[in-house]
Coordinates of N, CA and C and ligand atoms in Angstrom, one line a residue:
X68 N 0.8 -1.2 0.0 CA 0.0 0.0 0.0 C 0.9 1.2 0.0
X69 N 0.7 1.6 -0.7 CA 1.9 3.7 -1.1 C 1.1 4.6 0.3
X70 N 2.0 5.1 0.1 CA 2.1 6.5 1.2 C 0.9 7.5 0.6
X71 N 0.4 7.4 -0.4 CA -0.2 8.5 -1.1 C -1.6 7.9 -0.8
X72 N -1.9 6.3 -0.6 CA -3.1 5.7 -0.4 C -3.3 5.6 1.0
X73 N -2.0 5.1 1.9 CA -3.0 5.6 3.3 C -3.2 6.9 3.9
X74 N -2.5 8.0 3.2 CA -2.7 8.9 3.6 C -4.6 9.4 3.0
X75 N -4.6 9.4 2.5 CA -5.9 9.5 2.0 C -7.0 8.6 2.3
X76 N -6.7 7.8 3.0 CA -7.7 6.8 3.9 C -7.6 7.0 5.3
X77 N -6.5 7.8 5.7 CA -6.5 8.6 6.5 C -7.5 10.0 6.7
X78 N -7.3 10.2 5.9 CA -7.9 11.5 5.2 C -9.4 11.7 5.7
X79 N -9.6 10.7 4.9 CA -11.6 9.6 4.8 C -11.9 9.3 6.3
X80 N -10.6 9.2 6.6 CA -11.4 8.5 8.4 C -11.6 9.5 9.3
X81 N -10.8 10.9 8.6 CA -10.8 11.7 10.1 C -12.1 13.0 9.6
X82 N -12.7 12.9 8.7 CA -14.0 13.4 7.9 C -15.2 12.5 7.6
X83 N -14.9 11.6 8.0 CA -16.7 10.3 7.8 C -17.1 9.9 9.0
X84 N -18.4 9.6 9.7 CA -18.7 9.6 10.7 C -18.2 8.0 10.9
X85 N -18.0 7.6 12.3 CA -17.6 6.8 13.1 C -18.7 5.2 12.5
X86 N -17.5 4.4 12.2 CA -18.3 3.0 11.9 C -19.1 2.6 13.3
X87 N -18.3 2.6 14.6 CA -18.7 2.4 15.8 C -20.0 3.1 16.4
X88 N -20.5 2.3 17.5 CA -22.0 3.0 18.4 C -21.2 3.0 19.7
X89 N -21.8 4.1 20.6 CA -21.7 4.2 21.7 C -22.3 3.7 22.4
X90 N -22.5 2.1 22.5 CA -23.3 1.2 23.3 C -23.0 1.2 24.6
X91 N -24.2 1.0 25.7 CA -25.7 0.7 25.4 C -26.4 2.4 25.0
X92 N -25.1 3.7 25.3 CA -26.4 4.3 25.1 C -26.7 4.5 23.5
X93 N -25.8 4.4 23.0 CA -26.6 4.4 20.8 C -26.9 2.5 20.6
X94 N -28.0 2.8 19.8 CA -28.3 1.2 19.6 C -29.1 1.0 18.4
X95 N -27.5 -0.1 17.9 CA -28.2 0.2 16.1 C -29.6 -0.7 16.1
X96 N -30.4 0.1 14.7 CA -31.5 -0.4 15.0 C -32.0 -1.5 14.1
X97 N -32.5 -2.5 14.6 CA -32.5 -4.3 14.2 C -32.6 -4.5 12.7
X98 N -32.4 -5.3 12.0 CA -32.3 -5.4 10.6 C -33.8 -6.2 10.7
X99 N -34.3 -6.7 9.4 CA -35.5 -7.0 9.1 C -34.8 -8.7 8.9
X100 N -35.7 -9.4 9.8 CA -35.6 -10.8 10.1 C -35.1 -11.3 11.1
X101 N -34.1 -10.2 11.8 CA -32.8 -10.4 13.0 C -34.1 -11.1 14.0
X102 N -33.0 -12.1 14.9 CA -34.0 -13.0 15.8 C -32.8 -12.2 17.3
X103 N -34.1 -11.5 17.9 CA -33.5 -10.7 19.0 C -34.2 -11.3 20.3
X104 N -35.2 -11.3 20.8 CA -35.6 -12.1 21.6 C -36.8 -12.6 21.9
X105 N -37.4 -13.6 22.4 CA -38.5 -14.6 22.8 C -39.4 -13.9 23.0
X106 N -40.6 -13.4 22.7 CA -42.3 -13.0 23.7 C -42.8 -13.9 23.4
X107 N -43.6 -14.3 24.7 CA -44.7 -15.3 24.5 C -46.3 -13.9 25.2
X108 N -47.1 -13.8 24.2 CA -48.6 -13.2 24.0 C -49.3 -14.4 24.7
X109 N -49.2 -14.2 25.9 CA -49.5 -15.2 26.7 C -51.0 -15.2 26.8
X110 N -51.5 -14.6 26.2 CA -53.1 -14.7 26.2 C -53.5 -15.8 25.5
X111 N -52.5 -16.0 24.4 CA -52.8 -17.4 23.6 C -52.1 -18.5 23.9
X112 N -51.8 -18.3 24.7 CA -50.9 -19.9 25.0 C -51.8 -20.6 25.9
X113 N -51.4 -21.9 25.4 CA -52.1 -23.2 25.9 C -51.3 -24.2 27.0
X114 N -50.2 -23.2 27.7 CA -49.0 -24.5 28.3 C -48.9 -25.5 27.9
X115 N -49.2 -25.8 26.4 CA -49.0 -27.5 25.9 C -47.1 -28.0 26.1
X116 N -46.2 -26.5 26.4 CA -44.8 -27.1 26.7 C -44.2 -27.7 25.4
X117 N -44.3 -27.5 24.1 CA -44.1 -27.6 23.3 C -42.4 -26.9 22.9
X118 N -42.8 -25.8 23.5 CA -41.7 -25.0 23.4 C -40.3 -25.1 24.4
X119 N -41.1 -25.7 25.6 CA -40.0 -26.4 26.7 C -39.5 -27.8 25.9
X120 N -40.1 -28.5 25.5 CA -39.6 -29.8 25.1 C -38.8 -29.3 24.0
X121 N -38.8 -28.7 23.1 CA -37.8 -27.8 21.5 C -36.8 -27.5 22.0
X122 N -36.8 -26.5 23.2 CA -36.0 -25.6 23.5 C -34.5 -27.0 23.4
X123 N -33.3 -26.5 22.6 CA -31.9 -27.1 23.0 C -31.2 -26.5 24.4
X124 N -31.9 -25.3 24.5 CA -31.5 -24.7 26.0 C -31.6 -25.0 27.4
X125 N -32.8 -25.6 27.3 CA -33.5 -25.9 28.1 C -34.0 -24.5 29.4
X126 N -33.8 -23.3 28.6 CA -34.1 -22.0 29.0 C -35.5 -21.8 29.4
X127 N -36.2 -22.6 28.7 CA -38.1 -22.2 28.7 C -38.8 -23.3 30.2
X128 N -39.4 -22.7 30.8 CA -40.5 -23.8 31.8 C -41.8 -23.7 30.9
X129 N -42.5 -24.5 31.0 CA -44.1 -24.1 30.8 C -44.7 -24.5 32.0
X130 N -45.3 -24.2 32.8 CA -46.3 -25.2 34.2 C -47.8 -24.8 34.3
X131 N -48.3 -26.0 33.7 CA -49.8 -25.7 33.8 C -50.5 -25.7 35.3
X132 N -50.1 -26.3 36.5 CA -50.1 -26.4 37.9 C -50.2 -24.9 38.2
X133 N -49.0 -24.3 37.3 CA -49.0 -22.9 38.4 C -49.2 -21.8 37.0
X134 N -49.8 -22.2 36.5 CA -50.4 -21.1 35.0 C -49.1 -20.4 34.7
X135 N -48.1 -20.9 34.9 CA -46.8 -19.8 34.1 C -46.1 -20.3 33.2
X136 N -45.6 -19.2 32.7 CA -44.4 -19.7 31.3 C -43.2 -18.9 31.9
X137 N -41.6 -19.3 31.6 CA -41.0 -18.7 32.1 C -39.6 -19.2 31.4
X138 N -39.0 -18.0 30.8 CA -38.0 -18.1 30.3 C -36.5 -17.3 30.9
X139 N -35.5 -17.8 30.3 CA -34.6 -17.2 30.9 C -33.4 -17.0 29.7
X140 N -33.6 -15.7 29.4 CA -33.1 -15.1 28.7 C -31.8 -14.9 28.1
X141 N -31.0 -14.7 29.0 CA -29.6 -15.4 28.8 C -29.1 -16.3 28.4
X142 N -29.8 -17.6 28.5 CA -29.2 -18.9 28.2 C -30.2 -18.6 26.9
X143 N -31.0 -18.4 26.2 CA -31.2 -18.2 24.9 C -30.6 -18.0 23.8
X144 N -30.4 -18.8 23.0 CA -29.1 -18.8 21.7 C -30.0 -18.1 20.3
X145 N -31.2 -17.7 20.9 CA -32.3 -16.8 19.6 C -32.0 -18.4 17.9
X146 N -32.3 -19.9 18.5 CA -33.1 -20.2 17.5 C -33.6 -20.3 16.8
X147 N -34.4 -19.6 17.7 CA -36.2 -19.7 17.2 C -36.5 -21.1 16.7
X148 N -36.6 -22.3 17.2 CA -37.1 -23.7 17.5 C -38.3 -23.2 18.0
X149 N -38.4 -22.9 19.2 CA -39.7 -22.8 20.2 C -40.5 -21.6 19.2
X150 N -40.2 -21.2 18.3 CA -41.3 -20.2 17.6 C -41.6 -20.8 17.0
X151 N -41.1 -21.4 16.5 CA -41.5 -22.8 15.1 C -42.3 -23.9 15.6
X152 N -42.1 -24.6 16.7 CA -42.7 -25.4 17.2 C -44.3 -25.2 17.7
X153 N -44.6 -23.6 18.2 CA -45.9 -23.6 19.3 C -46.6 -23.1 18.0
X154 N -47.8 -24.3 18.9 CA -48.9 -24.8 18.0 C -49.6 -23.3 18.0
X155 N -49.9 -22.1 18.8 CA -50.7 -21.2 18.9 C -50.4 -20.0 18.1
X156 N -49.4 -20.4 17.5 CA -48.3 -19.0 17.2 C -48.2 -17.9 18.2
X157 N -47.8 -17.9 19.8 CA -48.4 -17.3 20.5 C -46.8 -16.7 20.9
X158 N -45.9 -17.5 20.5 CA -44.6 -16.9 20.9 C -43.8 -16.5 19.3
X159 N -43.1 -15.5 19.5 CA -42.4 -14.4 18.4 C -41.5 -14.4 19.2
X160 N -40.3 -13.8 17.9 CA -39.5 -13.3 17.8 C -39.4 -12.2 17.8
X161 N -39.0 -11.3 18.8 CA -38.9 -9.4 19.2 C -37.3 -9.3 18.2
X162 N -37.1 -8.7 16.9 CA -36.0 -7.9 16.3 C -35.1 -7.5 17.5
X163 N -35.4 -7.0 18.5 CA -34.9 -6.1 19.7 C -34.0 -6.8 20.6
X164 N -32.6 -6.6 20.6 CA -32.2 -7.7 21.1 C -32.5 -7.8 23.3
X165 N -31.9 -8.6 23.4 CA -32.3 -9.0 24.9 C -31.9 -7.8 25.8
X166 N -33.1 -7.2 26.5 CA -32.3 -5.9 27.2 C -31.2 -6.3 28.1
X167 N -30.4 -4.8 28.2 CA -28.8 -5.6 29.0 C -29.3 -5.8 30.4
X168 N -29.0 -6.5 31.2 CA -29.0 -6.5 32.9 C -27.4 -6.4 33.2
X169 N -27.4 -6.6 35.0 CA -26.2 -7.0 35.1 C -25.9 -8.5 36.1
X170 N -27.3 -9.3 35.7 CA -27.2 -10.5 36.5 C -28.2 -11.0 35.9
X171 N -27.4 -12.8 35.9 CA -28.9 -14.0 35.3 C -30.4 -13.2 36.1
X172 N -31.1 -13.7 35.4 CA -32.7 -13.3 35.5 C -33.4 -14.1 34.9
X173 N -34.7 -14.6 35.3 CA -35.4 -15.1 34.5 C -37.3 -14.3 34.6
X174 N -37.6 -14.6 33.0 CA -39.0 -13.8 33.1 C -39.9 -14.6 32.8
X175 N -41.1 -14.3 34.2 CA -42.2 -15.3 34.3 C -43.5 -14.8 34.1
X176 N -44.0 -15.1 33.2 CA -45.2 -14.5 32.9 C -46.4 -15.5 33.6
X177 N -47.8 -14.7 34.0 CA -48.6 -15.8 34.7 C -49.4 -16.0 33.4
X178 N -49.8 -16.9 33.3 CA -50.8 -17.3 31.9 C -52.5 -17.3 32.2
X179 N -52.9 -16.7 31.6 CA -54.6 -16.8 31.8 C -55.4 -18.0 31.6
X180 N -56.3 -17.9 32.2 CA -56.9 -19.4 31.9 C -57.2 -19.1 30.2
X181 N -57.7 -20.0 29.6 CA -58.5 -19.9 27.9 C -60.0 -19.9 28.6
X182 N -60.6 -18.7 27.5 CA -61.8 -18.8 28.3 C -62.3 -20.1 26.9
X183 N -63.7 -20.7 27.3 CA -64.0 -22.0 26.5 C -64.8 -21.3 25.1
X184 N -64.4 -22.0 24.5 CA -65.3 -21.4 23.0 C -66.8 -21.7 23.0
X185 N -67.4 -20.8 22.7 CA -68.9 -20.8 22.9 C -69.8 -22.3 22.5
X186 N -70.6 -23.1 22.1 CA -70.8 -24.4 22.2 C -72.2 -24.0 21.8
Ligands
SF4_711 S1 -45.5 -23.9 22.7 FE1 -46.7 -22.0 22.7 S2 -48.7 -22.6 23.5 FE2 -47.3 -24.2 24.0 S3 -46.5 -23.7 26.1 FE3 -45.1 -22.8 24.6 S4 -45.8 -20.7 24.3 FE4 -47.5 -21.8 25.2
SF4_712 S1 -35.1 -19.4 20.7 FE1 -34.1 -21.4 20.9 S2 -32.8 -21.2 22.6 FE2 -34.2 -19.5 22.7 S3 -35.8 -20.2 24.0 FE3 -36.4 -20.6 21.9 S4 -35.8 -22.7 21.5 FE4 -34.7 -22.0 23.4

């Protein structure tokens, strides 16, 4: 590479805005398809555990005993098995990746009963 070419790629770098973000507070925003993190729209779910049995993580509970679904975020490798898998289509994929913490956590949502379809 000549003197004449890094200087001028020099040049370019100290006049073009920054390839880099200042994360977490700048946050580039998600591309179209990116698999960022798990919601289950828990109004549709049926705890058939479909998504516990998928999961390679073994990140997801489902417990119909105690009406909850409950994942744990971190240990999530974003898949998406368990979106593919539930029969209700009730869990998605959020673009948005996993918000930062600064310690394991897990999120438990309580699930509603299904009310019965009219007869
Ligand atoms: S697969 Fe879907 S419906 Fe079944 S427990 Fe998981 S989230 Fe609920
Ligand atoms: S996306 Fe994959 S790793 Fe994450 S909870 Fe679903 S099945 Fe498990």
């Amino acid at each position: 590479m000549g003197s004449f070419h890094l200087a001028a790629m020099t040049l370019k770098s100290l006049f073009s805005k920054p390839e880099t973000l200042q994360y977490p507070a700048e946050v580039k925003a998600p591309y179209a398809g990116q698999k960022g993190h798990v919601v289950n729209h828990v109004e549709e779910c049926i705890l058939c555990g479909m998504c516990q049995r998928t999961c390679p993580c073994h990140c997801i509970q489902a417990s119909k005993p105690e009406r909850a679904w409950t994942i744990q975020p971190f240990m999530c490798v974003q898949c998406g098995s368990c979106v593919a898998a539930c029969p209700t289509h009730c869990l998605v994929m959020d673009p948005a990746p996993t918000a930062i913490a600064t310690a394991k956590h897990e999120v438990r949502q309580e699930v509603p009963e299904q009310e019965k379809a009219a007869s």
